[in-house]
mmCIF file of C-alpha atoms in Angstrom:
data_model
loop_
_atom_site.group_PDB
_atom_site.id
_atom_site.type_symbol
_atom_site.label_atom_id
_atom_site.label_comp_id
_atom_site.label_asym_id
_atom_site.label_seq_id
_atom_site.Cartn_x
_atom_site.Cartn_y
_atom_site.Cartn_z
ATOM 1 C CA MET S 1 72.301 -168.165 61.082
ATOM 2 C CA GLY S 2 69.540 -165.426 61.029
ATOM 3 C CA LEU S 3 67.101 -167.836 58.739
ATOM 4 C CA SER S 4 67.508 -170.645 60.835
ATOM 5 C CA LEU S 5 66.782 -168.313 64.560
ATOM 6 C CA LYS S 6 63.411 -166.992 62.316
ATOM 7 C CA PHE S 7 61.993 -170.596 61.591
ATOM 8 C CA ILE S 8 62.344 -171.763 65.385
ATOM 9 C CA VAL S 9 60.605 -168.751 66.661
ATOM 10 C CA ALA S 10 57.524 -169.621 63.792
ATOM 11 C CA ALA S 11 57.675 -172.992 65.141
ATOM 12 C CA ALA S 12 57.226 -172.299 68.478
ATOM 13 C CA LEU S 13 54.021 -169.984 67.558
ATOM 14 C CA GLY S 14 52.736 -172.936 65.954
ATOM 15 C CA LEU S 15 53.017 -175.287 68.715
ATOM 16 C CA ALA S 16 51.604 -172.290 71.498
ATOM 17 C CA GLY S 17 48.599 -171.856 68.918
ATOM 18 C CA PRO S 18 46.879 -175.619 69.366
ATOM 19 C CA ALA S 19 48.031 -175.319 73.230
ATOM 20 C CA MET S 20 45.842 -172.502 74.068
ATOM 21 C CA ALA S 21 42.908 -174.040 72.250
ATOM 22 C CA GLN S 22 43.650 -176.792 74.445
ATOM 23 C CA THR S 23 43.140 -174.646 77.349
ATOM 24 C CA VAL S 24 40.250 -173.099 76.269
ATOM 25 C CA GLY S 25 38.263 -176.801 75.716
ATOM 26 C CA SER S 26 38.749 -178.050 79.455
ATOM 27 C CA THR S 27 37.405 -175.404 81.071
ATOM 28 C CA ALA S 28 33.961 -173.262 80.697
ATOM 29 C CA THR S 29 32.259 -170.612 81.839
ATOM 30 C CA ALA S 30 28.677 -169.489 82.773
ATOM 31 C CA THR S 31 26.655 -166.047 83.620
ATOM 32 C CA ALA S 32 23.909 -166.762 85.858
ATOM 33 C CA VAL S 33 21.177 -163.943 87.021
ATOM 34 C CA ALA S 34 20.668 -163.233 90.811
ATOM 35 C CA THR S 35 17.185 -161.407 91.555
ATOM 36 C CA ALA S 36 15.723 -160.200 94.828
ATOM 37 C CA SER S 37 12.903 -158.041 95.605
ATOM 38 C CA VAL S 38 13.260 -155.592 98.878
ATOM 39 C CA ILE S 39 9.860 -153.896 99.466
ATOM 40 C CA GLN S 40 8.261 -151.468 101.997
ATOM 41 C CA PRO S 41 7.329 -152.900 105.282
ATOM 42 C CA ILE S 42 3.780 -152.646 106.244
ATOM 43 C CA SER S 43 2.420 -150.678 109.458
ATOM 44 C CA VAL S 44 -0.673 -150.101 110.489
ATOM 45 C CA THR S 45 -1.776 -146.684 112.564
ATOM 46 C CA LYS S 46 -5.009 -146.420 114.851
ATOM 47 C CA THR S 47 -6.682 -143.341 113.774
ATOM 48 C CA THR S 48 -10.252 -143.693 115.782
ATOM 49 C CA ASP S 49 -11.124 -145.939 118.931
ATOM 50 C CA LEU S 50 -13.940 -148.428 118.894
ATOM 51 C CA ALA S 51 -16.573 -146.504 121.124
ATOM 52 C CA PHE S 52 -19.974 -147.655 121.790
ATOM 53 C CA GLY S 53 -21.349 -145.094 123.363
ATOM 54 C CA SER S 54 -23.454 -144.591 126.904
ATOM 55 C CA PHE S 55 -26.854 -146.514 126.996
ATOM 56 C CA VAL S 56 -29.478 -147.634 129.735
ATOM 57 C CA ARG S 57 -29.649 -151.080 130.791
ATOM 58 C CA PRO S 58 -32.363 -153.376 130.400
ATOM 59 C CA ALA S 59 -34.835 -153.931 133.479
ATOM 60 C CA THR S 60 -36.043 -156.897 131.990
ATOM 61 C CA GLY S 61 -34.848 -159.158 129.053
ATOM 62 C CA ALA S 62 -31.501 -159.023 127.063
ATOM 63 C CA ASN S 63 -30.421 -156.447 124.295
ATOM 64 C CA THR S 64 -27.265 -156.315 121.840
ATOM 65 C CA VAL S 65 -25.429 -152.960 121.215
ATOM 66 C CA THR S 66 -23.572 -153.691 117.779
ATOM 67 C CA ILE S 67 -21.278 -150.494 116.118
ATOM 68 C CA SER S 68 -20.660 -151.567 112.261
ATOM 69 C CA SER S 69 -17.436 -152.059 111.146
ATOM 70 C CA THR S 70 -18.628 -150.086 107.575
ATOM 71 C CA THR S 71 -20.408 -147.222 108.488
ATOM 72 C CA GLY S 72 -19.588 -147.210 112.244
ATOM 73 C CA ALA S 73 -23.633 -146.800 113.027
ATOM 74 C CA ARG S 74 -24.940 -147.856 116.293
ATOM 75 C CA SER S 75 -28.171 -150.489 116.406
ATOM 76 C CA LEU S 76 -29.683 -151.715 119.047
ATOM 77 C CA THR S 77 -31.103 -155.266 118.441
ATOM 78 C CA GLY S 78 -32.859 -157.794 121.074
ATOM 79 C CA GLY S 79 -35.882 -158.289 123.303
ATOM 80 C CA GLY S 80 -35.084 -156.382 126.216
ATOM 81 C CA ASN S 81 -36.057 -152.794 127.133
ATOM 82 C CA ALA S 82 -32.384 -151.551 127.246
ATOM 83 C CA ALA S 83 -32.194 -147.773 125.491
ATOM 84 C CA LEU S 84 -29.852 -146.301 123.838
ATOM 85 C CA ALA S 85 -28.177 -142.793 124.947
ATOM 86 C CA ASN S 86 -27.320 -139.724 123.252
ATOM 87 C CA SER S 87 -23.578 -140.272 122.972
ATOM 88 C CA THR S 88 -20.727 -140.107 120.380
ATOM 89 C CA THR S 89 -19.916 -143.602 119.250
ATOM 90 C CA SER S 90 -17.431 -144.514 116.629
ATOM 91 C CA ARG S 91 -16.375 -147.647 114.854
ATOM 92 C CA ALA S 92 -12.129 -148.143 115.411
ATOM 93 C CA ALA S 93 -10.460 -147.462 111.973
ATOM 94 C CA PHE S 94 -7.085 -148.051 111.028
ATOM 95 C CA THR S 95 -4.842 -146.466 108.290
ATOM 96 C CA VAL S 96 -2.174 -149.211 106.831
ATOM 97 C CA GLY S 97 0.654 -148.009 105.092
ATOM 98 C CA GLY S 98 3.202 -150.611 102.625
ATOM 99 C CA GLU S 99 4.385 -150.983 99.126
ATOM 100 C CA GLY S 100 2.038 -150.028 96.698
ATOM 101 C CA ALA S 101 -0.561 -152.201 94.741
ATOM 102 C CA GLN S 102 -0.128 -155.263 97.327
ATOM 103 C CA THR S 103 -2.486 -156.728 99.221
ATOM 104 C CA PHE S 104 -2.118 -158.065 102.802
ATOM 105 C CA SER S 105 -4.353 -159.812 105.411
ATOM 106 C CA ILE S 106 -6.628 -158.510 108.832
ATOM 107 C CA ALA S 107 -6.234 -160.278 111.550
ATOM 108 C CA LEU S 108 -7.576 -159.584 114.915
ATOM 109 C CA PRO S 109 -8.907 -161.171 118.185
ATOM 110 C CA PRO S 110 -12.247 -162.239 117.536
ATOM 111 C CA THR S 111 -13.464 -161.368 121.249
ATOM 112 C CA VAL S 112 -11.738 -158.310 123.863
ATOM 113 C CA ASN S 113 -13.106 -157.764 127.574
ATOM 114 C CA MET S 114 -14.035 -154.161 128.753
ATOM 115 C CA THR S 115 -13.356 -153.753 132.234
ATOM 116 C CA ARG S 116 -15.448 -151.334 134.186
ATOM 117 C CA SER S 117 -13.418 -148.312 135.578
ATOM 118 C CA GLY S 118 -12.820 -148.768 139.686
ATOM 119 C CA GLY S 119 -14.062 -152.415 139.444
ATOM 120 C CA THR S 120 -13.216 -156.072 137.691
ATOM 121 C CA GLU S 121 -16.787 -156.123 135.806
ATOM 122 C CA THR S 122 -16.344 -157.368 132.357
ATOM 123 C CA LEU S 123 -17.862 -156.957 129.735
ATOM 124 C CA PRO S 124 -17.221 -158.924 126.562
ATOM 125 C CA VAL S 125 -17.125 -157.436 123.146
ATOM 126 C CA THR S 126 -17.313 -159.486 119.963
ATOM 127 C CA LEU S 127 -15.100 -157.506 117.402
ATOM 128 C CA SER S 128 -15.375 -157.626 113.030
ATOM 129 C CA ALA S 129 -13.474 -155.951 110.736
ATOM 130 C CA SER S 130 -14.657 -154.290 107.462
ATOM 131 C CA GLY S 131 -12.768 -156.987 105.898
ATOM 132 C CA PRO S 132 -10.852 -160.074 106.022
ATOM 133 C CA SER S 133 -8.341 -158.318 103.770
ATOM 134 C CA GLY S 134 -7.529 -155.021 101.655
ATOM 135 C CA ALA S 135 -5.397 -153.683 99.479
ATOM 136 C CA LEU S 136 -2.578 -150.456 99.356
ATOM 137 C CA ASN S 137 -3.313 -147.914 96.561
ATOM 138 C CA GLY S 138 -0.193 -146.813 94.308
ATOM 139 C CA SER S 139 1.988 -148.832 92.500
ATOM 140 C CA VAL S 140 4.968 -151.381 92.981
ATOM 141 C CA GLY S 141 8.055 -149.338 93.674
ATOM 142 C CA GLY S 142 6.061 -146.316 95.635
ATOM 143 C CA ASN S 143 4.417 -146.552 99.104
ATOM 144 C CA GLY S 144 0.710 -146.916 98.955
ATOM 145 C CA THR S 145 -1.816 -146.451 101.855
ATOM 146 C CA ALA S 146 -4.942 -148.172 102.591
ATOM 147 C CA THR S 147 -7.350 -147.697 105.866
ATOM 148 C CA PHE S 148 -10.252 -150.560 107.325
ATOM 149 C CA GLY S 149 -12.534 -150.219 110.401
ATOM 150 C CA VAL S 150 -13.501 -152.564 113.060
ATOM 151 C CA GLY S 151 -17.074 -152.504 114.150
ATOM 152 C CA GLY S 152 -18.303 -154.956 117.795
ATOM 153 C CA THR S 153 -21.078 -156.043 119.779
ATOM 154 C CA LEU S 154 -21.767 -156.202 123.138
ATOM 155 C CA PRO S 155 -24.619 -157.888 124.896
ATOM 156 C CA LEU S 156 -26.176 -156.144 127.230
ATOM 157 C CA THR S 157 -28.308 -157.788 130.547
ATOM 158 C CA SER S 158 -29.982 -156.607 133.438
ATOM 159 C CA THR S 159 -27.184 -157.641 135.794
ATOM 160 C CA VAL S 160 -24.342 -155.489 134.005
ATOM 161 C CA VAL S 161 -22.869 -153.332 136.619
ATOM 162 C CA GLY S 162 -22.898 -149.451 135.904
ATOM 163 C CA GLY S 163 -20.361 -147.915 134.655
ATOM 164 C CA SER S 164 -17.388 -146.721 132.277
ATOM 165 C CA TYR S 165 -15.964 -149.765 130.699
ATOM 166 C CA SER S 166 -12.923 -149.922 128.845
ATOM 167 C CA GLY S 167 -10.387 -152.620 126.898
ATOM 168 C CA ALA S 168 -7.804 -152.607 124.608
ATOM 169 C CA PHE S 169 -7.624 -155.285 121.273
ATOM 170 C CA ASP S 170 -4.707 -155.191 118.339
ATOM 171 C CA VAL S 171 -4.875 -155.614 115.001
ATOM 172 C CA THR S 172 -2.461 -157.282 112.672
ATOM 173 C CA VAL S 173 -2.237 -156.758 109.582
ATOM 174 C CA GLY S 174 0.183 -159.038 106.884
ATOM 175 C CA TYR S 175 1.444 -158.847 102.845
ATOM 176 C CA ASN S 176 -0.267 -161.769 100.766
ATOM 177 C CA MET W 1 100.488 -181.538 54.974
ATOM 178 C CA LYS W 2 100.397 -179.693 58.036
ATOM 179 C CA THR W 3 97.970 -177.529 56.371
ATOM 180 C CA ILE W 4 95.431 -179.362 54.856
ATOM 181 C CA HIS W 5 95.046 -181.131 57.985
ATOM 182 C CA LYS W 6 93.836 -177.554 59.989
ATOM 183 C CA ILE W 7 91.571 -177.013 56.624
ATOM 184 C CA ALA W 8 89.725 -180.223 57.373
ATOM 185 C CA ALA W 9 89.062 -179.692 61.428
ATOM 186 C CA GLY W 10 87.249 -176.244 60.200
ATOM 187 C CA ALA W 11 85.004 -178.587 58.194
ATOM 188 C CA PHE W 12 83.805 -180.794 61.211
ATOM 189 C CA ALA W 13 83.024 -177.631 63.063
ATOM 190 C CA MET W 14 80.774 -176.379 60.049
ATOM 191 C CA SER W 15 78.790 -179.998 60.047
ATOM 192 C CA ALA W 16 78.349 -179.964 63.958
ATOM 193 C CA LEU W 17 76.940 -176.633 63.792
ATOM 194 C CA SER W 18 74.028 -178.087 61.157
ATOM 195 C CA GLY W 19 73.294 -181.077 62.985
ATOM 196 C CA ALA W 20 72.147 -179.322 65.872
ATOM 197 C CA ALA W 21 69.821 -177.131 64.191
ATOM 198 C CA SER W 22 68.211 -180.393 62.512
ATOM 199 C CA ALA W 23 67.582 -181.933 65.948
ATOM 200 C CA GLN W 24 65.905 -179.225 67.008
ATOM 201 C CA ALA W 25 63.206 -179.222 64.560
ATOM 202 C CA THR W 26 62.848 -183.329 64.983
ATOM 203 C CA ALA W 27 62.095 -183.064 68.850
ATOM 204 C CA THR W 28 59.022 -180.462 67.815
ATOM 205 C CA GLY W 29 57.622 -183.351 65.833
ATOM 206 C CA THR W 30 57.099 -185.875 67.958
ATOM 207 C CA GLY W 31 56.249 -184.130 70.772
ATOM 208 C CA ALA W 32 52.748 -183.740 69.076
ATOM 209 C CA GLY W 33 52.481 -187.070 68.173
ATOM 210 C CA SER W 34 51.323 -188.146 71.855
ATOM 211 C CA VAL W 35 48.475 -186.032 72.477
ATOM 212 C CA THR W 36 44.696 -187.919 73.619
ATOM 213 C CA VAL W 37 41.949 -185.171 72.475
ATOM 214 C CA VAL W 38 39.174 -185.318 74.396
ATOM 215 C CA GLN W 39 35.508 -183.450 73.630
ATOM 216 C CA PRO W 40 35.681 -179.392 75.113
ATOM 217 C CA ILE W 41 33.665 -179.027 78.389
ATOM 218 C CA THR W 42 30.776 -176.591 78.153
ATOM 219 C CA ILE W 43 28.115 -175.115 80.619
ATOM 220 C CA SER W 44 24.825 -173.462 80.373
ATOM 221 C CA ALA W 45 23.033 -171.823 82.835
ATOM 222 C CA GLY W 46 19.074 -172.509 83.258
ATOM 223 C CA THR W 47 17.144 -170.934 86.029
ATOM 224 C CA GLY W 48 18.603 -167.646 88.130
ATOM 225 C CA LEU W 49 19.144 -167.619 91.684
ATOM 226 C CA ALA W 50 15.787 -166.029 93.155
ATOM 227 C CA PHE W 51 15.830 -164.545 96.691
ATOM 228 C CA GLY W 52 12.298 -163.724 96.852
ATOM 229 C CA ARG W 53 10.006 -160.937 98.112
ATOM 230 C CA ILE W 54 11.513 -159.014 101.178
ATOM 231 C CA SER W 55 10.302 -156.829 103.354
ATOM 232 C CA LYS W 56 12.188 -153.848 104.063
ATOM 233 C CA PRO W 57 14.125 -154.953 107.036
ATOM 234 C CA ALA W 58 14.211 -152.657 110.497
ATOM 235 C CA THR W 59 17.325 -154.369 111.187
ATOM 236 C CA ALA W 60 20.305 -156.029 109.066
ATOM 237 C CA GLY W 61 18.927 -159.809 108.183
ATOM 238 C CA THR W 62 20.137 -162.268 105.721
ATOM 239 C CA VAL W 63 17.968 -164.230 103.527
ATOM 240 C CA THR W 64 19.553 -167.522 102.167
ATOM 241 C CA VAL W 65 18.341 -169.832 99.338
ATOM 242 C CA ASP W 66 19.927 -173.220 99.530
ATOM 243 C CA ILE W 67 21.267 -175.440 96.701
ATOM 244 C CA GLY W 68 17.636 -176.849 96.601
ATOM 245 C CA GLY W 69 16.176 -173.417 96.283
ATOM 246 C CA GLY W 70 14.674 -173.434 100.117
ATOM 247 C CA GLN W 71 14.611 -170.237 101.327
ATOM 248 C CA THR W 72 15.833 -169.537 105.130
ATOM 249 C CA LEU W 73 15.716 -166.061 106.582
ATOM 250 C CA GLY W 74 17.659 -164.143 109.359
ATOM 251 C CA GLY W 75 18.306 -161.182 111.333
ATOM 252 C CA GLY W 76 15.790 -159.015 110.523
ATOM 253 C CA ALA W 77 14.580 -160.012 107.293
ATOM 254 C CA SER W 78 10.924 -161.354 106.967
ATOM 255 C CA LYS W 79 9.427 -162.714 103.757
ATOM 256 C CA VAL W 80 6.379 -161.130 102.045
ATOM 257 C CA GLY W 81 3.496 -163.010 100.752
ATOM 258 C CA ALA W 82 4.332 -166.232 98.813
ATOM 259 C CA GLN W 83 7.818 -166.743 97.510
ATOM 260 C CA THR W 84 8.896 -168.068 94.197
ATOM 261 C CA THR W 85 12.767 -168.851 95.552
ATOM 262 C CA THR W 86 15.134 -171.286 92.872
ATOM 263 C CA ALA W 87 18.538 -171.762 93.106
ATOM 264 C CA ALA W 88 20.584 -171.357 89.849
ATOM 265 C CA SER W 89 20.837 -174.680 87.518
ATOM 266 C CA PHE W 90 23.960 -175.081 85.178
ATOM 267 C CA ILE W 91 24.333 -178.112 82.984
ATOM 268 C CA VAL W 92 27.887 -179.375 82.208
ATOM 269 C CA THR W 93 28.569 -180.873 78.993
ATOM 270 C CA GLY W 94 31.699 -182.677 77.896
ATOM 271 C CA ASP W 95 33.593 -185.746 77.593
ATOM 272 C CA GLY W 96 31.917 -188.838 79.408
ATOM 273 C CA ALA W 97 33.012 -189.903 82.739
ATOM 274 C CA GLN W 98 35.098 -187.506 83.578
ATOM 275 C CA THR W 99 35.442 -185.487 86.562
ATOM 276 C CA PHE W 100 35.430 -181.711 86.978
ATOM 277 C CA SER W 101 35.511 -179.068 89.236
ATOM 278 C CA ILE W 102 33.243 -176.437 89.813
ATOM 279 C CA SER W 103 34.174 -172.590 90.810
ATOM 280 C CA PRO W 104 31.190 -170.032 90.877
ATOM 281 C CA ASP W 105 32.353 -166.269 91.750
ATOM 282 C CA ALA W 106 32.387 -166.358 95.640
ATOM 283 C CA THR W 107 30.612 -163.202 96.146
ATOM 284 C CA PHE W 108 29.240 -160.722 93.829
ATOM 285 C CA SER W 109 26.711 -157.754 93.794
ATOM 286 C CA MET W 110 22.978 -157.311 93.369
ATOM 287 C CA THR W 111 22.109 -153.753 92.294
ATOM 288 C CA THR W 112 18.951 -151.607 92.116
ATOM 289 C CA THR W 113 17.816 -148.413 89.797
ATOM 290 C CA ALA W 114 16.042 -147.200 93.312
ATOM 291 C CA SER W 115 16.896 -144.238 94.157
ATOM 292 C CA GLY W 116 19.659 -144.500 96.737
ATOM 293 C CA GLY W 117 19.591 -148.146 96.694
ATOM 294 C CA THR W 118 22.609 -149.401 97.894
ATOM 295 C CA ALA W 119 24.255 -152.919 96.547
ATOM 296 C CA ILE W 120 24.035 -155.915 98.273
ATOM 297 C CA THR W 121 26.108 -158.322 98.259
ATOM 298 C CA VAL W 122 25.636 -162.141 97.680
ATOM 299 C CA SER W 123 27.935 -164.953 98.747
ATOM 300 C CA THR W 124 27.453 -168.036 96.724
ATOM 301 C CA VAL W 125 27.784 -172.077 97.510
ATOM 302 C CA ALA W 126 27.708 -174.656 94.579
ATOM 303 C CA SER W 127 25.969 -178.110 95.173
ATOM 304 C CA ALA W 128 29.473 -179.264 95.023
ATOM 305 C CA SER W 129 33.354 -178.580 94.455
ATOM 306 C CA SER W 130 33.210 -181.245 91.343
ATOM 307 C CA GLY W 131 30.936 -183.177 89.550
ATOM 308 C CA SER W 132 31.596 -186.176 87.380
ATOM 309 C CA LEU W 133 29.924 -186.367 83.627
ATOM 310 C CA GLY W 134 27.546 -188.998 83.002
ATOM 311 C CA GLY W 135 28.480 -191.752 80.011
ATOM 312 C CA THR W 136 31.743 -193.417 78.668
ATOM 313 C CA THR W 137 34.953 -191.940 77.529
ATOM 314 C CA GLY W 138 34.766 -191.032 73.990
ATOM 315 C CA THR W 139 31.021 -190.753 74.208
ATOM 316 C CA THR W 140 29.326 -186.920 75.102
ATOM 317 C CA GLY W 141 28.297 -186.834 79.129
ATOM 318 C CA THR W 142 26.662 -184.310 80.909
ATOM 319 C CA ALA W 143 26.169 -183.465 84.732
ATOM 320 C CA PRO W 144 23.715 -180.852 86.434
ATOM 321 C CA PHE W 145 24.871 -178.863 89.606
ATOM 322 C CA THR W 146 22.948 -175.802 91.290
ATOM 323 C CA VAL W 147 24.296 -172.558 93.103
ATOM 324 C CA GLY W 148 22.802 -171.004 96.051
ATOM 325 C CA GLY W 149 23.429 -167.899 97.765
ATOM 326 C CA THR W 150 23.170 -165.577 101.133
ATOM 327 C CA MET W 151 22.377 -162.173 100.445
ATOM 328 C CA SER W 152 22.807 -159.647 103.377
ATOM 329 C CA LEU W 153 20.334 -156.766 103.874
ATOM 330 C CA ALA W 154 21.466 -153.741 105.738
ATOM 331 C CA ALA W 155 19.234 -151.968 108.162
ATOM 332 C CA ALA W 156 18.757 -149.024 105.462
ATOM 333 C CA GLN W 157 18.145 -151.293 102.260
ATOM 334 C CA VAL W 158 16.508 -149.204 100.088
ATOM 335 C CA ALA W 159 12.958 -150.589 98.807
ATOM 336 C CA GLY W 160 13.285 -151.848 95.140
ATOM 337 C CA ALA W 161 14.045 -154.378 92.379
ATOM 338 C CA TYR W 162 17.889 -156.004 93.095
ATOM 339 C CA SER W 163 19.720 -157.959 90.359
ATOM 340 C CA GLY W 164 23.323 -159.133 89.489
ATOM 341 C CA THR W 165 24.929 -161.415 87.820
ATOM 342 C CA PHE W 166 27.841 -164.007 88.468
ATOM 343 C CA HIS W 167 30.189 -166.485 86.816
ATOM 344 C CA VAL W 168 31.037 -170.044 87.431
ATOM 345 C CA VAL W 169 33.583 -171.544 85.596
ATOM 346 C CA VAL W 170 33.975 -175.768 84.949
ATOM 347 C CA ALA W 171 37.227 -177.269 84.387
ATOM 348 C CA TYR W 172 38.121 -181.053 84.015
ATOM 349 C CA ASN W 173 40.268 -182.381 86.958
#
């Protein structure tokens, strides 16, 4: 009896072996990799406003006052007899923050109107950025910063109403 | 006479016992003869599931890569620059003309080594819940399928590179 029992157990094991192999052959598993990069959001902050300063309008002819987007220097061109007055002038300046070593685009409206304080008269300013794009310093995985400037041109004629003019414009930066 | 009769009866009983043992062994051998053997099913992974480059959100959001690799952004998620997104691709090989089931992990996590980073949970979607191998029975057939997914970004998600792995099981129907 003891011997017979052993034989039956051995036979059952032998059967279980092939049955297990069949199960493995009817299913298969693969492993795949998933990835994503989350990077620092981009931000832009104004550090200086665009200031054209003071000037005397031309009695005859027309002039253009320009503030350089790269240096902030002010210049007067054109055939009129306008004159620049001593005053504080500046280009607009912006600081961009974001993921290090990334490049970004700079967008701004081509023109913006300045309105006379206490009145409704407007002066159109044509805006220009120091570049169409910029690059953040630092390296990927860390924070980076960059700066850029915005200048503009302002037409002056003999009919410009005297006064103080101001306006506002938005700049937009976006990762490339 | 009476005594001899009794002995014969005892011998019959013994014989019946050994007959039962031999019947069991015979039944086992017969069962093995009717098995149909098909090629084993195998699966290999191609491209990974790539969600692209996402800006750290101000509010929670989602990024979905569909089974064709197309990207959709939801909530506070926004993409950064040109995106390279792909669905995960797989090729199944096995006996021709057989059908099989496709079972990816329902969810898995992607983690980052960035300081303070928490895991991103991804839910998966397969291009189909089952597939059919090409070719005919007795030859080798193949069938492709893809897996897309949706990842959930927390408002406080730390910037960094995230990666994870998931499994897909295929089985003959």
